[in-house]
C-alpha atoms as a PDB file:
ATOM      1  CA  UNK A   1       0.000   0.000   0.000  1.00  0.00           C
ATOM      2  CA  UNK A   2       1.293   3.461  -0.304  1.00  0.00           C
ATOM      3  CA  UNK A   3       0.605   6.089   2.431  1.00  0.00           C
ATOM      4  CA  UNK A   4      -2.834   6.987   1.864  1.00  0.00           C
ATOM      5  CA  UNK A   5      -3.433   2.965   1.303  1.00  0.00           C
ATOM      6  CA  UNK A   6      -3.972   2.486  -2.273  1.00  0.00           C
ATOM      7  CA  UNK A   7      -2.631  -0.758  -3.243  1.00  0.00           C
ATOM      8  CA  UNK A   8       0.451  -0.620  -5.405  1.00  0.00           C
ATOM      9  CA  UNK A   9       0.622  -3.953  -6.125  1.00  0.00           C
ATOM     10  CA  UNK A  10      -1.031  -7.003  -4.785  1.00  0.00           C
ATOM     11  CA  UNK A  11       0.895 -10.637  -4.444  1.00  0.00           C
ATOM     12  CA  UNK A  12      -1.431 -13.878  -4.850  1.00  0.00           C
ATOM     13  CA  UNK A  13      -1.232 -16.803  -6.501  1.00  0.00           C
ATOM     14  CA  UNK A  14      -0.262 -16.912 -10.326  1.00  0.00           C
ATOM     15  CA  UNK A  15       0.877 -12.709  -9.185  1.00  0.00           C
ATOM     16  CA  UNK A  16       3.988 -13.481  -7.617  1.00  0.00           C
ATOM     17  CA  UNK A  17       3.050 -16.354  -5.537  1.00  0.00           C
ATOM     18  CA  UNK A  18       2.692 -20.124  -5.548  1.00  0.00           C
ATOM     19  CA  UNK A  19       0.653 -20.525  -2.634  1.00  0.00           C
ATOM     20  CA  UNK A  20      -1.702 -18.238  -1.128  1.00  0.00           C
ATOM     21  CA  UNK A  21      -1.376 -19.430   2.458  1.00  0.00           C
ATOM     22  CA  UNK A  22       1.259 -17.393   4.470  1.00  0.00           C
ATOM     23  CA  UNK A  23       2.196 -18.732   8.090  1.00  0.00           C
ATOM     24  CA  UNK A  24       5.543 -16.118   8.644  1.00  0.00           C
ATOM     25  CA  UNK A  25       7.126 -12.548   6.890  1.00  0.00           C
ATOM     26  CA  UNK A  26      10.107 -11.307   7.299  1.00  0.00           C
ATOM     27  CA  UNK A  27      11.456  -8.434   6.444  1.00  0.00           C
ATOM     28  CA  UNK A  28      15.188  -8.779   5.835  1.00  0.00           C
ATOM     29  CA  UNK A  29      17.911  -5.166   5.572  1.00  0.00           C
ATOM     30  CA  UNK A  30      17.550  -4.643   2.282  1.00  0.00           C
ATOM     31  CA  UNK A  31      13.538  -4.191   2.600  1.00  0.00           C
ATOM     32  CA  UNK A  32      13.217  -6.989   1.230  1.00  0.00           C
ATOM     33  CA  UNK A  33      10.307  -9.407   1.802  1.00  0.00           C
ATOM     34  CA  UNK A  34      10.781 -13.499   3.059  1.00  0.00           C
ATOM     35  CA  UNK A  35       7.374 -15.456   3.386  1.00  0.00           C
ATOM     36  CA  UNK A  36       6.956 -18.797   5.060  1.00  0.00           C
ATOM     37  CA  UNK A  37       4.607 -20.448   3.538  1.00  0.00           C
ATOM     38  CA  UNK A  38       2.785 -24.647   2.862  1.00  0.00           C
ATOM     39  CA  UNK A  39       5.196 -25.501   0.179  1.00  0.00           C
ATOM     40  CA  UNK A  40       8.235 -23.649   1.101  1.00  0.00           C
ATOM     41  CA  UNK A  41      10.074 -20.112   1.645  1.00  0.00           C
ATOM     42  CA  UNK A  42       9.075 -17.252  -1.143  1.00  0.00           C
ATOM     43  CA  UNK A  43      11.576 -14.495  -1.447  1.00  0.00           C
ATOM     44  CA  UNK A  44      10.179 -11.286  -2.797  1.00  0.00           C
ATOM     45  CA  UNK A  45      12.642  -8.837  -4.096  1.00  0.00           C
ATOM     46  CA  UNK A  46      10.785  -5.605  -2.424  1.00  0.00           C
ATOM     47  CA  UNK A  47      14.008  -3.709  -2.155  1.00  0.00           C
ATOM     48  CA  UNK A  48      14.791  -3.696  -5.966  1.00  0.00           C
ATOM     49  CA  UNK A  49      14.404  -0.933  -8.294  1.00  0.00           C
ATOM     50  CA  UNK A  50      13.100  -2.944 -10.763  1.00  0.00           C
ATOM     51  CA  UNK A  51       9.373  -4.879 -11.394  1.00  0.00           C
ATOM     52  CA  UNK A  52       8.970  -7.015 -13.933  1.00  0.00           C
ATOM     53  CA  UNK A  53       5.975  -6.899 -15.821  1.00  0.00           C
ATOM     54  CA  UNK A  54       4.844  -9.827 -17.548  1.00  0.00           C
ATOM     55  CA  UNK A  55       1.744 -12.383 -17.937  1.00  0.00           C
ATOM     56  CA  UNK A  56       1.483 -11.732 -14.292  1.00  0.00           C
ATOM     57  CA  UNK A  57       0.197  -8.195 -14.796  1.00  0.00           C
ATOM     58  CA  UNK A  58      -1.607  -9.619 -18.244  1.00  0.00           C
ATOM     59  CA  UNK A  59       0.930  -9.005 -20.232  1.00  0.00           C
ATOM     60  CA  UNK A  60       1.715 -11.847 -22.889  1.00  0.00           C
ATOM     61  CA  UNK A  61       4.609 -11.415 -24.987  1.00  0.00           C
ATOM     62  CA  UNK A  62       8.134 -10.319 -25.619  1.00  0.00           C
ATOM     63  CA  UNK A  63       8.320  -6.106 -25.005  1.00  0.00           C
ATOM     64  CA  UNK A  64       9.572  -3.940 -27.827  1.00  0.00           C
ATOM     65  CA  UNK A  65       7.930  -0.148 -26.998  1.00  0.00           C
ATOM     66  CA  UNK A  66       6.561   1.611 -24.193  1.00  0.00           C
ATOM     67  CA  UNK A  67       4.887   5.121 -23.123  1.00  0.00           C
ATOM     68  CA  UNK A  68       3.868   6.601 -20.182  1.00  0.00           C
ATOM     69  CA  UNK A  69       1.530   9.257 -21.719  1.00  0.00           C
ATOM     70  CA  UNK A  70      -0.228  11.431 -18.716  1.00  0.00           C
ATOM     71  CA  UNK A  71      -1.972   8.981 -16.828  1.00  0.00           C
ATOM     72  CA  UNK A  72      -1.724   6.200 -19.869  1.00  0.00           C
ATOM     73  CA  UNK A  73       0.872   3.604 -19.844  1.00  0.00           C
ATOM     74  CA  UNK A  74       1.592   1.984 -23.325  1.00  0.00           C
ATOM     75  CA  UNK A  75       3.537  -1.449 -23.589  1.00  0.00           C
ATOM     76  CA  UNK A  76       3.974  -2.833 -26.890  1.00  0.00           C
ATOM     77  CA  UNK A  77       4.684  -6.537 -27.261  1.00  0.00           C
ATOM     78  CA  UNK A  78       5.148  -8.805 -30.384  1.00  0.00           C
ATOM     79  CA  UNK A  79       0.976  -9.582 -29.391  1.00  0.00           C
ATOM     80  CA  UNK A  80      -0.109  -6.578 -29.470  1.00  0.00           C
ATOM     81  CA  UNK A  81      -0.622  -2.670 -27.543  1.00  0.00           C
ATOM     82  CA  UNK A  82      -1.400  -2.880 -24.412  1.00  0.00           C
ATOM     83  CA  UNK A  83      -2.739  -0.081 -21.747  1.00  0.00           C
ATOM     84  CA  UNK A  84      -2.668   0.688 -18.338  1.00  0.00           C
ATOM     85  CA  UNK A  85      -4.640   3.708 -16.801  1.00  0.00           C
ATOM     86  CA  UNK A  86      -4.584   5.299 -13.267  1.00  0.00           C
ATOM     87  CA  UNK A  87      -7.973   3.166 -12.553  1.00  0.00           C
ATOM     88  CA  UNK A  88      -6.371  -0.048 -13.526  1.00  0.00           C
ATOM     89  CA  UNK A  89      -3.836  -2.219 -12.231  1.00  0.00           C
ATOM     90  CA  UNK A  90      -3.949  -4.882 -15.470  1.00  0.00           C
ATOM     91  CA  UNK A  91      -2.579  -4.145 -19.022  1.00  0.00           C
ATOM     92  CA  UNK A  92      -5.700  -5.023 -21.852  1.00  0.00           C
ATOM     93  CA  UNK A  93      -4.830  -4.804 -25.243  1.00  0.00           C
ATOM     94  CA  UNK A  94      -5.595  -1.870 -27.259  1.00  0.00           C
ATOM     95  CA  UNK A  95      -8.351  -3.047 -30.116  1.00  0.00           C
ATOM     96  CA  UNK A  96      -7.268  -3.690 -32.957  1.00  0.00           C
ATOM     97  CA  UNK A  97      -3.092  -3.496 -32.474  1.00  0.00           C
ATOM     98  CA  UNK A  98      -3.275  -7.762 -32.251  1.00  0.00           C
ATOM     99  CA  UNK A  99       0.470  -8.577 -33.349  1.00  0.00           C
ATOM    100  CA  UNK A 100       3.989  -7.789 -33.707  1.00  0.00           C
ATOM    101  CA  UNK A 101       4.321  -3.876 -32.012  1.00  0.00           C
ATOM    102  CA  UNK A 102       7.687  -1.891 -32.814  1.00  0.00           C
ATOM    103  CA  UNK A 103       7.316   1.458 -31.478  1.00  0.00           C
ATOM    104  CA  UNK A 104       4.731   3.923 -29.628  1.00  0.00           C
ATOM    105  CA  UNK A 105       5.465   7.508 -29.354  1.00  0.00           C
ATOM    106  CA  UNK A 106       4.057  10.775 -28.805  1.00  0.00           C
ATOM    107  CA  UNK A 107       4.577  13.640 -32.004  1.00  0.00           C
ATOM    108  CA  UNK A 108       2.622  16.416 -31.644  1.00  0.00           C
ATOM    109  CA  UNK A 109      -1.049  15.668 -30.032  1.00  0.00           C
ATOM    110  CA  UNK A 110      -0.909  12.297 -31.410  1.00  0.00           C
ATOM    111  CA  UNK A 111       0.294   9.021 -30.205  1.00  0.00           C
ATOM    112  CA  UNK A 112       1.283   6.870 -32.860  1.00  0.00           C
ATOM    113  CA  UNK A 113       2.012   2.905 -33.577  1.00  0.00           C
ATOM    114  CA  UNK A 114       4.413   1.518 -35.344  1.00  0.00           C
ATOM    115  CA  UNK A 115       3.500  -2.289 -36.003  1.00  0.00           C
ATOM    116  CA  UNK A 116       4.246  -4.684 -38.428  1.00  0.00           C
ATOM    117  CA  UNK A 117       0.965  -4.501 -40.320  1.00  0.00           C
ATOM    118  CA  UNK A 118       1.697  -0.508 -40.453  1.00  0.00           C
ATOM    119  CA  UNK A 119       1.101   3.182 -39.063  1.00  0.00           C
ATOM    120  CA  UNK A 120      -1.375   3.682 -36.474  1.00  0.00           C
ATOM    121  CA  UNK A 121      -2.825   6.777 -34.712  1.00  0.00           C
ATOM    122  CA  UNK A 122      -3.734   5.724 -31.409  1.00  0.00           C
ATOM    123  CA  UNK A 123      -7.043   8.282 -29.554  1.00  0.00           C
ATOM    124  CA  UNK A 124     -10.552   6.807 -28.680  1.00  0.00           C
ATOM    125  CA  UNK A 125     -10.105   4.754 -31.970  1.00  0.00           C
ATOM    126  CA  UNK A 126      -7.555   3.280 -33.437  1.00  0.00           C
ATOM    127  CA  UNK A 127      -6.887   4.862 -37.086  1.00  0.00           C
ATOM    128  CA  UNK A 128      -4.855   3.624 -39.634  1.00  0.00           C
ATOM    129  CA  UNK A 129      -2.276   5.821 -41.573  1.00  0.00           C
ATOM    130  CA  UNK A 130       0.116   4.003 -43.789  1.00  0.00           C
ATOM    131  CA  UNK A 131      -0.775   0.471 -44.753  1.00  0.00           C
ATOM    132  CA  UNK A 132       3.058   0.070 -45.319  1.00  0.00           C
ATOM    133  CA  UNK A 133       4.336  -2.708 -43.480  1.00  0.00           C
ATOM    134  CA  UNK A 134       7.030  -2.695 -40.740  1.00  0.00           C
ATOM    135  CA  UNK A 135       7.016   0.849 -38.948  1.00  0.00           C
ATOM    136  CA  UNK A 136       9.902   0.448 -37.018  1.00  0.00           C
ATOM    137  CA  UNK A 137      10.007   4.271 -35.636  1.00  0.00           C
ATOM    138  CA  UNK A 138       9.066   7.412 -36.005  1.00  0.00           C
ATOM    139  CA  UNK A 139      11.425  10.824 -35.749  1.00  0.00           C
ATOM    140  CA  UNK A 140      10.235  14.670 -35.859  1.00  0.00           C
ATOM    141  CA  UNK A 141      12.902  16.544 -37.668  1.00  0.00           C
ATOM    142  CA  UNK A 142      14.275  19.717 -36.345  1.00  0.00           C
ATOM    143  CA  UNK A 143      12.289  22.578 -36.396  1.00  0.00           C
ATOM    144  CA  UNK A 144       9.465  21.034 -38.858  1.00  0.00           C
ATOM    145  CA  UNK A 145       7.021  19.792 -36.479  1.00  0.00           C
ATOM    146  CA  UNK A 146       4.137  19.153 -39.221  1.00  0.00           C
ATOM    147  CA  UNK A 147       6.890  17.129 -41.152  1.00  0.00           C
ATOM    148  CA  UNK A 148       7.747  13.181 -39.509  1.00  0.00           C
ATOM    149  CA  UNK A 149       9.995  10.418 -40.679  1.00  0.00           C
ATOM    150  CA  UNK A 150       8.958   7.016 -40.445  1.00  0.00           C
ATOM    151  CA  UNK A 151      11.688   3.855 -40.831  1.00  0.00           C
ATOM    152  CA  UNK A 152      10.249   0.820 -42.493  1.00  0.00           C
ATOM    153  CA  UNK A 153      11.293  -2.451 -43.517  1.00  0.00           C
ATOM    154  CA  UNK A 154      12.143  -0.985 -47.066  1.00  0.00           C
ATOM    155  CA  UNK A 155      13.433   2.513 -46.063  1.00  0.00           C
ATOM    156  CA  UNK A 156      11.566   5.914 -45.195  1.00  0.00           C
ATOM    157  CA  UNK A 157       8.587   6.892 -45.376  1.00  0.00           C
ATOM    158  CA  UNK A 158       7.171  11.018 -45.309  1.00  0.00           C
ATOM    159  CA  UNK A 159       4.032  12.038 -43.200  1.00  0.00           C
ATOM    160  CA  UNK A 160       2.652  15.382 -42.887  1.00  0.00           C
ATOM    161  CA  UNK A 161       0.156  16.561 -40.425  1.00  0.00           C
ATOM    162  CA  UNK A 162      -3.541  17.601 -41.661  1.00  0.00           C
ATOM    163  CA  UNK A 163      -6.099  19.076 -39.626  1.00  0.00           C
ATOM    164  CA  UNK A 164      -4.164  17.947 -36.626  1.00  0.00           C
ATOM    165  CA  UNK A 165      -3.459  14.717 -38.098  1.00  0.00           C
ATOM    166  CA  UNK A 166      -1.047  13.061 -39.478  1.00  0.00           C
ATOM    167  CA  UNK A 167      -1.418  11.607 -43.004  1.00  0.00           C
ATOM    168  CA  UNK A 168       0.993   9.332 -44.993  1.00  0.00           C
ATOM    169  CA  UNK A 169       2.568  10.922 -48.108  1.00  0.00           C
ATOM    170  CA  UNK A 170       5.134   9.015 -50.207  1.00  0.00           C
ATOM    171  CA  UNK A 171       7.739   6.431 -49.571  1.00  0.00           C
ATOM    172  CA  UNK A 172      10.996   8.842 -49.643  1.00  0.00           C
ATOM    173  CA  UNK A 173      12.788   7.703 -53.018  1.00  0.00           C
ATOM    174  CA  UNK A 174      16.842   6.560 -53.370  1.00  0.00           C
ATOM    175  CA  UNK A 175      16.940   4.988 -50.085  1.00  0.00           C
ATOM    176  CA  UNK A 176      15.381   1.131 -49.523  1.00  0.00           C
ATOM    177  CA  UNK A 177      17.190  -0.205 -46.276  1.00  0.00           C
ATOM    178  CA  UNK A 178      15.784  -1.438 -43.355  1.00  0.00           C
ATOM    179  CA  UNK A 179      15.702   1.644 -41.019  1.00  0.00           C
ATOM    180  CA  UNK A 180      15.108   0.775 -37.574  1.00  0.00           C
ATOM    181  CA  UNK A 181      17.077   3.158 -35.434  1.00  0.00           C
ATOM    182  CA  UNK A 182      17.456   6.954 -36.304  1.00  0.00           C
ATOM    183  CA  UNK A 183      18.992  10.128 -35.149  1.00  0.00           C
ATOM    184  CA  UNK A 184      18.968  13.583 -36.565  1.00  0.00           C
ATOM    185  CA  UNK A 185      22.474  15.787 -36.186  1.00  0.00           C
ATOM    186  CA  UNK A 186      22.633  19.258 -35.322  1.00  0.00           C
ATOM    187  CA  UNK A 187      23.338  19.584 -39.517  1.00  0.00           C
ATOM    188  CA  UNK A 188      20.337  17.918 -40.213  1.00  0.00           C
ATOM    189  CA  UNK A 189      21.687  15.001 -41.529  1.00  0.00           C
ATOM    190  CA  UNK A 190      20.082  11.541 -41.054  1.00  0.00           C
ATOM    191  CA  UNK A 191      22.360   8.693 -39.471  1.00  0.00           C
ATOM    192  CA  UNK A 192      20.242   5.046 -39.667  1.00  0.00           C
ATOM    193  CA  UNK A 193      21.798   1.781 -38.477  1.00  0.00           C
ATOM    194  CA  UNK A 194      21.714  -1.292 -39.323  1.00  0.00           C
ATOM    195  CA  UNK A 195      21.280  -4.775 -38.173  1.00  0.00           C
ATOM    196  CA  UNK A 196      24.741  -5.897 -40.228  1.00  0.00           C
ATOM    197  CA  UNK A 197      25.177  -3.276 -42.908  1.00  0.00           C
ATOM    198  CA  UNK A 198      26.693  -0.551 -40.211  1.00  0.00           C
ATOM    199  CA  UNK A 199      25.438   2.568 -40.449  1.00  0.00           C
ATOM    200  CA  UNK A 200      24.357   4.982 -43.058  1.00  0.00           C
ATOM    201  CA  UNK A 201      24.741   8.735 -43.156  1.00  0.00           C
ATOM    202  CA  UNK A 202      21.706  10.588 -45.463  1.00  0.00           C
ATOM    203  CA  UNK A 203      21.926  13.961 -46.568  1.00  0.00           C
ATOM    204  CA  UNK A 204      17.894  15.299 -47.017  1.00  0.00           C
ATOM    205  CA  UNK A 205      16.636  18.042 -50.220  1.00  0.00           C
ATOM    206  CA  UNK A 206      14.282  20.269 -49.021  1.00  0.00           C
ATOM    207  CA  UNK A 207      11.349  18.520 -50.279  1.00  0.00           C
ATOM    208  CA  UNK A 208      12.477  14.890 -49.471  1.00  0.00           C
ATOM    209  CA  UNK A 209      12.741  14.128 -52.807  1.00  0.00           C
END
């Protein structure tokens, strides 16, 4: 419980425990937490800075992206989005973001998805914006904040904002790698990685042509 004795997190079996009956505690100096119970001793690792959230919490899947958006907490696995709000303690899955989920962001007033089936606005409704597949990331350039880059599977990928939101454009010509990881310099130059290729240095015209 915290202070005012809302409960931070609860421990029962299939959350953290084995066994629900508890017959001793123990508190050891590193506030950490030592139960006695039917089947055996339970150590739970109170004192670490670290949780782990997993199927525990209702969270299936390997994590690739999360957000903690005002009181909103995105997780993206490779089953899906998944949310958290201050009201909840479990994680349900976002409708409609079923499968493999690479990034989740905020640009602008808009959260967005990357996924592997494509671009996704995320607000009462999940919209789609680029049917492209793969949207590994997302990146705002400097100083153009109705302009965004999106990495795919086969290279970038040009979005412009309308009305507030943002709308796909064109598939940015001359470049086709996989661009997973980005980074803008203070030039404006694009540096992408890659898995095995190394890393790639791209010099933008003022149109992204």
């Amino acid at each position: 419980l915290d202070q005012d004795g809302n409960i931070i997190r609860q421990l029962t079996r299939g959350k953290g425990l084995e066994n629900r009956t508890i017959l001793g505690l123990f508190e050891d100096d590193r506030n950490n937490l030592w139960l006695g119970q039917n089947n055996g001793i339970t150590f739970v690792e109170l004192g670490s800075p670290f949780t782990f959230i997993n199927e525990e919490n209702n969270l299936p899947g390997t994590g690739y992206a999360a957000l903690l958006d005002r009181d909103k907490f995105y997780l993206g696995t490779n089953t899906g989005l998944y949310l958290r709000d201050k009201n909840s303690h479990d994680f349900n899955v976002v409708k409609n973001t079923t499968g493999q989920v690479y990034y989740v962001g905020r640009h602008g007033n808009r959260v967005l998805l990357g996924h592997h089936k494509g671009s996704f606005e995320i607000g009462d409704e999940v919209s789609n914006i680029s049917t492209e597949s793969g949207a590994w990331v997302f990146l705002s350039p400097a100083g153009k904040p109705d302009i965004l880059l999106g990495g795919n599977y086969n290279g970038l990928h040009l979005y412009g904002r309308q009305n507030g939101q943002w709308r796909w454009k064109k598939k940015i010509p001359g470049f086709s790698e996989s661009s997973r990881i980005m980074a803008e310099d203070d030039t404006g130059n694009l540096w992408i990685t890659h898995g095995y290729k190394g890393a790639f240095k791209l010099q933008m015209s003022p149109g992204y042509d």
